[in-house]
Amino acid sequence: MAVAVEVAHRSPLAGRWYPAGRDALESLLSEQIAKSARRVGPFTRRGGLGFIAPHAGPQYSGAVAASVYRHVAETEAQRVILLGFSHRRALGGVAIAGVESYETPLGAAAVDRAAAERLAGQSPFWLAEEAEVCDHSVEIHLPFLQMMVPGAQVLPLYVGRLGDRERRQAAGALRGLLDGRTVLIASSDLTHYGREFGYLPFAADDQAPERLRELDMGALRAAGSLEAGVFRRELERTGATVCGAGPIELLIETLSGLGGEVFEETLDYETSGEITGDWSHSVSYGAAGFFPASAFWLDEDGQRSLLESARFTLDSYRSTGEQRLRPAAAGAALMQRGRAFVTLYSGREIRGCVGCFERPLPLAECVPKLAIAAHEDQRFGPTRPEERLIIEVHILTPPRRIQSASQIRIGGHGLFLDAGGRKGLLLSSVAERHGLTPREFLREVARKAGAEVVAVMDTDEKRLSGDLSGIQGNLGISGLAMDFSRVRKYRRTAEILADPDIEAVDICLPTHQHAPVAMEALRAAKHVLVEKPMA
């Protein structure tokens, strides 16, 4: 069936979701952009490949969404692919709006018709009349994009039901459009909480804000795994009502196939409950960016500046006892919030190691503070005045959730574990220095967290089943996080061996228990690995 392409679509959101007048709209958007800079700092990270942005009205989610648009401006994008969806009707495949431009109070936003026609010839994309798909999940973003990247064309896509095969096909087609001047934006709010949304997993009491945050951060961490299945299972596990799950799944499926390592960074977060004070009815707004590992690297000038500031601050503290901090030269890269560790050595002996990881801070400010904190690290005893301390600074990526030890790259990945509030972190240099295998590294960080990990892993290391001594959580690697949300808990060995999903058992029991357990496992037709000689 032929689809009529609308020359210019006038957005129905003007005068309803945002002001109908140009001046009033520009003023509102400028206010939200300024608010974003005050909330999360004025500096942005370069190299963003894709983003998750909320789609409520600017007076609600505008400040959070602005953190995405400020980063998009850094990319100097010439094309923005908007992955939206329909709130009004169920769609199949990925619909391409049949329109040449969108009219907002800020003027016309041109659609990349050449790219639209290129996609329309491939499954599962199809061309739809604008009236059939028109939705605020796409159109709410247009004024911000017109202001921040005024010359960019847009490509609006409405993501419907997709099977795994269709999602892979769509992702492959989208990767063909990622030419270095194109960015992807998945449009989605996060948890919709309240009776109206049919989602009340806990009471609207004083703990509701933190519980909502845990739900939403869990969803974003799962998206950061770049595995659509991991993200989907996280939502199934929690029941979190993330309206744009389809666009997010397509976004991460697309980015996962680019090659190289990509990391999710949460740019900002707020809830409507914070804005209105009504926690019985709250929608969460999260902004996230997906960046290549190189976006977190510092050039030689930045590295030198950080080391010089740490050296000056440490030497001054050791000689005077006063904390005279000298922040690093305030270049844009060093004023971005980041994760860092400072390690002090005397020869090859560690004399202190302290970092900021879970709450990123501007690097120029946190590294000199960490130098003093490392000097006062009580685990290693006081330093002597004659000791010449060597300073080593590690700049870390955000954590990325992983599924198996086989994803750990020794010498390139540190490892972070959060297991039921018990936390441990080891830098990549630890595994390299001690010659650890990935699984040994995993066990060392678990030991540091005080979480005894006893697990049974199948032969292709994709599923993990076992007992975590009552502990469940996330394992992270320098940027990677092991997913324990799917770990199954057992009370007896017989329950493990009866599980048909488990094909192999790794026996790490006291020596005198190896033989009977191994024989039971063999009778159950399992592959058996014994890590110590049997008695």
Tab-separated table of C-alpha atoms in Angstrom, residues 98-448:
chain	number	residue	atom	x	y	z
A	98	GLY	CA	6.156	9.600	6.204
A	99	VAL	CA	7.052	13.260	6.568
A	100	GLU	CA	9.645	15.585	5.028
A	101	SER	CA	9.901	18.038	7.925
A	102	TYR	CA	8.438	18.889	11.323
A	103	GLU	CA	7.167	22.379	12.103
A	104	THR	CA	7.663	23.635	15.664
A	105	PRO	CA	7.632	27.215	16.995
A	106	LEU	CA	11.403	27.232	16.312
A	107	GLY	CA	10.948	26.548	12.599
A	108	ALA	CA	11.307	23.480	10.393
A	109	ALA	CA	13.280	20.377	11.422
A	110	ALA	CA	14.272	18.577	8.234
A	111	VAL	CA	13.887	14.793	7.989
A	112	ASP	CA	16.627	12.765	6.288
A	113	ARG	CA	14.413	11.298	3.578
A	114	ALA	CA	17.309	9.546	1.824
A	115	ALA	CA	18.104	7.561	4.972
A	116	ALA	CA	14.391	6.911	5.534
A	117	GLU	CA	13.982	5.462	2.048
A	118	ARG	CA	17.135	3.381	2.466
A	119	LEU	CA	15.734	1.802	5.635
A	120	ALA	CA	12.222	1.394	4.205
A	121	GLY	CA	13.551	-1.180	1.767
A	122	GLN	CA	14.826	-3.421	4.568
A	123	SER	CA	13.040	-5.640	7.091
A	124	PRO	CA	11.630	-4.908	9.684
A	125	PHE	CA	11.243	-1.226	8.672
A	126	TRP	CA	8.078	0.065	7.040
A	127	LEU	CA	6.756	3.450	5.978
A	128	ALA	CA	3.773	4.808	7.923
A	129	GLU	CA	1.619	7.883	7.551
A	130	GLU	CA	2.448	10.475	10.200
A	131	ALA	CA	-1.137	10.542	11.486
A	132	GLU	CA	-0.848	6.822	12.200
A	133	VAL	CA	2.219	7.074	14.446
A	134	CYS	CA	2.425	10.699	15.654
A	135	ASP	CA	3.601	10.594	19.280
A	136	HIS	CA	5.274	12.858	21.835
A	137	SER	CA	7.997	10.228	22.370
A	138	VAL	CA	9.547	11.607	19.168
A	139	GLU	CA	8.218	15.137	18.827
A	140	ILE	CA	9.067	16.377	22.337
A	141	HIS	CA	12.764	16.161	21.422
A	142	LEU	CA	12.588	18.308	18.305
A	143	PRO	CA	12.735	21.832	19.826
A	144	PHE	CA	15.746	20.921	21.972
A	145	LEU	CA	17.527	19.465	18.942
A	146	GLN	CA	16.671	22.529	16.858
A	147	MET	CA	18.311	24.704	19.490
A	148	MET	CA	21.386	22.550	20.226
A	149	VAL	CA	22.216	21.106	16.772
A	150	PRO	CA	20.333	23.478	14.447
A	151	GLY	CA	21.790	22.116	11.223
A	152	ALA	CA	21.143	18.439	11.916
A	153	GLN	CA	18.564	16.384	10.079
A	154	VAL	CA	16.353	14.038	12.070
A	155	LEU	CA	15.230	10.503	11.314
A	156	PRO	CA	12.167	9.622	13.435
A	157	LEU	CA	11.543	5.904	13.954
A	158	TYR	CA	8.724	4.291	15.934
A	159	VAL	CA	9.851	1.008	17.480
A	160	GLY	CA	7.151	-1.638	17.819
A	161	ARG	CA	7.211	-5.319	18.740
A	162	LEU	CA	10.464	-6.930	17.667
A	163	GLY	CA	11.603	-10.509	17.982
A	164	ASP	CA	15.281	-11.147	18.604
A	165	ARG	CA	15.948	-11.785	14.912
A	166	GLU	CA	14.077	-8.653	13.830
A	167	ARG	CA	15.925	-6.569	16.413
A	168	ARG	CA	19.267	-7.812	15.122
A	169	GLN	CA	18.201	-6.998	11.558
A	170	ALA	CA	17.094	-3.495	12.528
A	171	ALA	CA	20.282	-2.905	14.510
A	172	GLY	CA	22.419	-3.989	11.583
A	173	ALA	CA	20.621	-1.561	9.284
A	174	LEU	CA	21.034	1.304	11.777
A	175	ARG	CA	24.744	0.593	12.166
A	176	GLY	CA	25.033	1.201	8.444
A	177	LEU	CA	23.968	4.809	9.107
A	178	LEU	CA	26.461	5.484	11.909
A	179	ASP	CA	29.029	7.442	9.961
A	180	GLY	CA	30.697	9.384	12.776
A	181	ARG	CA	28.310	12.340	12.385
A	182	THR	CA	25.167	10.476	13.408
A	183	VAL	CA	23.901	9.845	16.935
A	184	LEU	CA	21.077	7.681	18.261
A	185	ILE	CA	18.596	8.773	20.919
A	186	ALA	CA	16.248	6.263	22.552
A	187	SER	CA	13.222	8.059	23.962
A	188	SER	CA	12.045	6.682	27.287
A	189	ASP	CA	11.002	7.613	30.772
A	190	LEU	CA	11.944	5.170	33.510
A	191	THR	CA	9.741	3.776	36.296
A	192	HIS	CA	6.085	4.848	36.324
A	193	TYR	CA	5.047	4.421	39.955
A	194	GLY	CA	1.548	4.645	41.393
A	195	ARG	CA	-1.924	3.171	41.274
A	196	GLU	CA	-2.699	4.951	38.009
A	197	PHE	CA	0.158	3.058	36.347
A	198	GLY	CA	-0.738	-0.257	37.975
A	199	TYR	CA	2.667	-0.433	39.633
A	200	LEU	CA	2.884	-0.283	43.433
A	201	PRO	CA	5.712	-2.632	44.477
A	202	PHE	CA	6.206	-0.691	47.719
A	203	ALA	CA	4.474	1.949	49.822
A	204	ALA	CA	4.686	5.658	49.005
A	205	ASP	CA	6.586	6.394	52.209
A	206	ASP	CA	9.890	8.068	53.073
A	207	GLN	CA	11.779	5.149	51.513
A	208	ALA	CA	10.006	5.382	48.154
A	209	PRO	CA	12.494	7.855	46.582
A	210	GLU	CA	15.482	5.606	47.306
A	211	ARG	CA	13.644	2.485	46.212
A	212	LEU	CA	12.675	4.135	42.940
A	213	ARG	CA	16.269	5.181	42.430
A	214	GLU	CA	17.446	1.597	42.984
A	215	LEU	CA	14.954	0.355	40.384
A	216	ASP	CA	15.972	2.971	37.837
A	217	MET	CA	19.720	2.662	38.354
A	218	GLY	CA	19.359	-1.100	38.015
A	219	ALA	CA	17.615	-0.616	34.674
A	220	LEU	CA	20.311	1.765	33.418
A	221	ARG	CA	23.101	-0.565	34.573
A	222	ALA	CA	21.401	-3.405	32.712
A	223	ALA	CA	21.203	-1.233	29.588
A	224	GLY	CA	24.913	-0.545	30.063
A	225	SER	CA	25.623	-4.253	29.584
A	226	LEU	CA	24.766	-3.648	25.903
A	227	GLU	CA	22.822	-6.914	25.930
A	228	ALA	CA	19.139	-6.552	25.131
A	229	GLY	CA	18.367	-9.809	26.926
A	230	VAL	CA	20.018	-8.622	30.132
A	231	PHE	CA	18.008	-5.396	30.035
A	232	ARG	CA	14.766	-7.258	29.347
A	233	ARG	CA	15.343	-9.732	32.175
A	234	GLU	CA	16.065	-6.891	34.601
A	235	LEU	CA	12.676	-5.360	33.809
A	236	GLU	CA	11.009	-8.756	34.127
A	237	ARG	CA	12.709	-9.303	37.482
A	238	THR	CA	11.629	-5.976	38.974
A	239	GLY	CA	8.462	-5.329	36.987
A	240	ALA	CA	9.733	-1.763	36.475
A	241	THR	CA	7.428	0.092	34.088
A	242	VAL	CA	9.908	1.536	31.586
A	243	CYS	CA	7.743	2.754	28.732
A	244	GLY	CA	10.472	2.952	26.076
A	245	ALA	CA	11.958	-0.488	26.660
A	246	GLY	CA	11.719	-1.283	22.938
A	247	PRO	CA	13.722	1.764	21.799
A	248	ILE	CA	16.331	1.125	24.514
A	249	GLU	CA	16.718	-2.520	23.453
A	250	LEU	CA	17.200	-1.466	19.832
A	251	LEU	CA	19.706	1.212	20.873
A	252	ILE	CA	21.916	-1.173	22.845
A	253	GLU	CA	21.618	-3.908	20.212
A	254	THR	CA	22.884	-1.401	17.655
A	255	LEU	CA	25.769	-0.144	19.780
A	256	SER	CA	26.840	-3.635	20.855
A	257	GLY	CA	27.808	-4.493	17.299
A	258	LEU	CA	30.077	-1.504	16.712
A	259	GLY	CA	33.223	-3.218	17.971
A	260	GLY	CA	35.409	-1.929	20.760
A	261	GLU	CA	34.217	-1.271	24.277
A	262	VAL	CA	31.286	1.067	24.907
A	263	PHE	CA	30.322	2.294	28.378
A	264	GLU	CA	27.071	3.739	29.715
A	265	GLU	CA	27.333	6.850	31.860
A	266	THR	CA	24.320	8.196	33.743
A	267	LEU	CA	24.241	11.919	32.991
A	268	ASP	CA	21.378	13.018	35.257
A	269	TYR	CA	18.365	11.646	37.095
A	270	GLU	CA	15.240	13.067	38.722
A	271	THR	CA	11.667	12.032	39.470
A	272	SER	CA	8.409	13.912	39.143
A	273	GLY	CA	7.898	13.101	42.828
A	274	GLU	CA	10.842	15.364	43.638
A	275	ILE	CA	9.325	18.130	41.520
A	276	THR	CA	5.722	17.921	42.736
A	277	GLY	CA	6.199	16.413	46.197
A	278	ASP	CA	3.612	13.742	45.325
A	279	TRP	CA	5.248	10.339	45.784
A	280	SER	CA	1.994	8.430	45.315
A	281	HIS	CA	2.264	9.175	41.596
A	282	SER	CA	5.788	9.527	40.231
A	283	VAL	CA	7.565	9.115	36.905
A	284	SER	CA	11.345	8.761	36.795
A	285	TYR	CA	13.484	10.642	34.298
A	286	GLY	CA	16.961	9.376	33.485
A	287	ALA	CA	19.532	10.644	30.999
A	288	ALA	CA	22.273	8.274	29.883
A	289	GLY	CA	25.078	8.442	27.354
A	290	PHE	CA	26.988	5.625	25.669
A	291	PHE	CA	30.637	6.426	25.004
A	292	PRO	CA	33.651	4.570	23.611
A	293	ALA	CA	36.446	3.833	26.088
A	294	SER	CA	38.551	6.525	24.408
A	295	ALA	CA	36.102	9.193	25.633
A	296	PHE	CA	37.417	8.616	29.162
A	297	TRP	CA	41.102	8.839	28.260
A	298	LEU	CA	43.198	11.896	29.061
A	299	ASP	CA	45.765	13.375	26.721
A	300	GLU	CA	49.366	13.860	27.861
A	301	ASP	CA	48.721	17.404	29.076
A	302	GLY	CA	45.804	16.237	31.193
A	303	GLN	CA	47.800	13.361	32.654
A	304	ARG	CA	50.725	15.638	33.460
A	305	SER	CA	48.459	18.211	35.083
A	306	LEU	CA	46.831	15.612	37.343
A	307	LEU	CA	50.168	14.151	38.428
A	308	GLU	CA	51.646	17.588	39.120
A	309	SER	CA	48.663	18.613	41.246
A	310	ALA	CA	48.811	15.335	43.187
A	311	ARG	CA	52.586	15.707	43.713
A	312	PHE	CA	52.370	19.324	44.888
A	313	THR	CA	49.494	18.562	47.258
A	314	LEU	CA	51.148	15.446	48.699
A	315	ASP	CA	54.594	17.031	49.167
A	316	SER	CA	53.047	20.081	50.815
A	317	TYR	CA	51.011	17.899	53.158
A	318	ARG	CA	54.008	15.761	54.131
A	319	SER	CA	56.179	18.795	54.886
A	320	THR	CA	53.638	21.043	56.634
A	321	GLY	CA	50.792	18.770	57.715
A	322	GLU	CA	48.383	21.196	56.059
A	323	GLN	CA	45.965	20.214	53.334
A	324	ARG	CA	46.897	22.831	50.746
A	325	LEU	CA	45.087	21.448	47.735
A	326	ARG	CA	46.204	22.568	44.317
A	327	PRO	CA	43.596	21.469	41.785
A	328	ALA	CA	44.834	20.476	38.367
A	329	ALA	CA	44.650	23.012	35.554
A	330	ALA	CA	40.946	23.339	34.868
A	331	GLY	CA	40.715	22.056	31.312
A	332	ALA	CA	37.347	20.752	30.190
A	333	ALA	CA	38.442	17.097	30.349
A	334	LEU	CA	39.658	17.442	33.945
A	335	MET	CA	36.533	19.270	35.102
A	336	GLN	CA	34.307	16.422	33.963
A	337	ARG	CA	33.086	14.112	36.679
A	338	GLY	CA	35.079	10.933	36.687
A	339	ARG	CA	36.265	7.953	38.672
A	340	ALA	CA	39.849	7.803	39.886
A	341	PHE	CA	42.221	5.947	42.202
A	342	VAL	CA	45.516	7.188	43.601
A	343	THR	CA	48.100	4.604	44.687
A	344	LEU	CA	51.292	5.495	46.551
A	345	TYR	CA	54.375	3.285	46.269
A	346	SER	CA	57.665	3.187	48.120
A	347	GLY	CA	59.758	1.177	45.717
A	348	ARG	CA	57.462	-1.742	44.837
A	349	GLU	CA	55.628	-1.616	48.170
A	350	ILE	CA	52.134	-0.107	48.264
A	351	ARG	CA	51.848	2.613	50.926
A	352	GLY	CA	48.281	3.680	50.258
A	353	CYS	CA	45.460	3.296	47.736
A	354	VAL	CA	42.220	5.302	47.804
A	355	GLY	CA	39.697	6.163	45.115
A	356	CYS	CA	36.358	7.699	44.246
A	357	PHE	CA	34.276	5.289	42.220
A	358	GLU	CA	30.582	5.189	43.036
A	359	ARG	CA	30.140	8.969	43.231
A	360	PRO	CA	32.110	10.546	40.383
A	361	LEU	CA	33.709	13.941	41.047
A	362	PRO	CA	35.548	16.460	38.849
A	363	LEU	CA	38.977	14.889	38.321
A	364	ALA	CA	40.843	18.160	38.850
A	365	GLU	CA	39.395	18.378	42.365
A	366	CYS	CA	39.283	14.752	43.488
A	367	VAL	CA	42.785	13.549	42.510
A	368	PRO	CA	44.725	15.896	44.856
A	369	LYS	CA	42.309	14.995	47.671
A	370	LEU	CA	42.854	11.312	46.959
A	371	ALA	CA	46.626	11.804	47.187
A	372	ILE	CA	46.251	12.969	50.805
A	373	ALA	CA	43.697	10.252	51.578
A	374	ALA	CA	46.055	7.589	50.202
A	375	HIS	CA	48.852	8.943	52.429
A	376	GLU	CA	46.530	8.463	55.422
A	377	ASP	CA	45.442	4.950	54.379
A	378	GLN	CA	45.560	3.125	57.722
A	379	ARG	CA	45.882	-0.298	56.105
A	380	PHE	CA	49.529	0.313	55.251
A	381	GLY	CA	50.874	2.133	58.295
A	382	PRO	CA	52.481	5.602	58.455
A	383	THR	CA	55.111	6.616	55.920
A	384	ARG	CA	58.591	7.689	56.978
A	385	PRO	CA	59.844	11.185	56.062
A	386	GLU	CA	62.761	9.751	54.089
A	387	GLU	CA	60.535	7.588	51.897
A	388	ARG	CA	60.276	8.848	48.340
A	389	LEU	CA	56.714	8.101	47.344
A	390	ILE	CA	55.767	7.318	43.776
A	391	ILE	CA	52.285	8.457	42.743
A	392	GLU	CA	50.190	6.358	40.384
A	393	VAL	CA	46.821	7.674	39.170
A	394	HIS	CA	44.192	5.410	37.599
A	395	ILE	CA	41.304	6.966	35.662
A	396	LEU	CA	38.416	4.500	35.372
A	397	THR	CA	35.487	4.133	33.030
A	398	PRO	CA	31.978	3.733	34.445
A	399	PRO	CA	31.207	0.140	35.498
A	400	ARG	CA	29.745	-2.168	32.880
A	401	ARG	CA	27.723	-5.185	33.862
A	402	ILE	CA	28.958	-8.525	32.521
A	403	GLN	CA	27.656	-12.077	32.378
A	404	SER	CA	30.719	-14.284	32.808
A	405	ALA	CA	34.351	-14.348	33.854
A	406	SER	CA	35.304	-14.921	30.216
A	407	GLN	CA	34.534	-11.238	29.569
A	408	ILE	CA	37.294	-10.094	31.943
A	409	ARG	CA	40.384	-8.832	30.114
A	410	ILE	CA	43.409	-9.151	32.395
A	411	GLY	CA	45.529	-6.007	32.271
A	412	GLY	CA	42.667	-3.974	30.855
A	413	HIS	CA	39.813	-4.438	33.309
A	414	GLY	CA	39.500	-3.767	36.979
A	415	LEU	CA	36.759	-5.585	38.848
A	416	PHE	CA	34.018	-4.223	41.117
A	417	LEU	CA	31.619	-6.327	43.176
A	418	ASP	CA	28.498	-5.118	44.948
A	419	ALA	CA	26.887	-8.095	46.640
A	420	GLY	CA	24.067	-7.165	48.947
A	421	GLY	CA	25.897	-4.095	50.208
A	422	ARG	CA	29.245	-5.871	50.523
A	423	LYS	CA	31.550	-4.175	48.071
A	424	GLY	CA	35.017	-4.789	46.738
A	425	LEU	CA	37.125	-3.302	43.973
A	426	LEU	CA	40.488	-4.305	42.551
A	427	LEU	CA	42.312	-2.358	39.852
A	428	SER	CA	43.466	-3.995	36.640
A	429	SER	CA	47.088	-3.751	37.792
A	430	VAL	CA	46.390	-6.169	40.669
A	431	ALA	CA	45.498	-9.050	38.356
A	432	GLU	CA	48.374	-8.222	36.047
A	433	ARG	CA	50.945	-7.932	38.841
A	434	HIS	CA	49.962	-11.251	40.438
A	435	GLY	CA	49.370	-13.157	37.208
A	436	LEU	CA	45.740	-13.960	38.009
A	437	THR	CA	43.366	-15.683	35.635
A	438	PRO	CA	39.942	-14.078	35.148
A	439	ARG	CA	38.295	-16.531	37.534
A	440	GLU	CA	41.030	-16.072	40.146
A	441	PHE	CA	40.596	-12.315	39.816
A	442	LEU	CA	36.860	-12.714	40.337
A	443	ARG	CA	37.430	-14.717	43.512
A	444	GLU	CA	39.953	-12.215	44.859
A	445	VAL	CA	37.564	-9.297	44.550
A	446	ALA	CA	34.803	-11.393	46.128
A	447	ARG	CA	37.142	-12.165	49.022
A	448	LYS	CA	37.895	-8.464	49.404
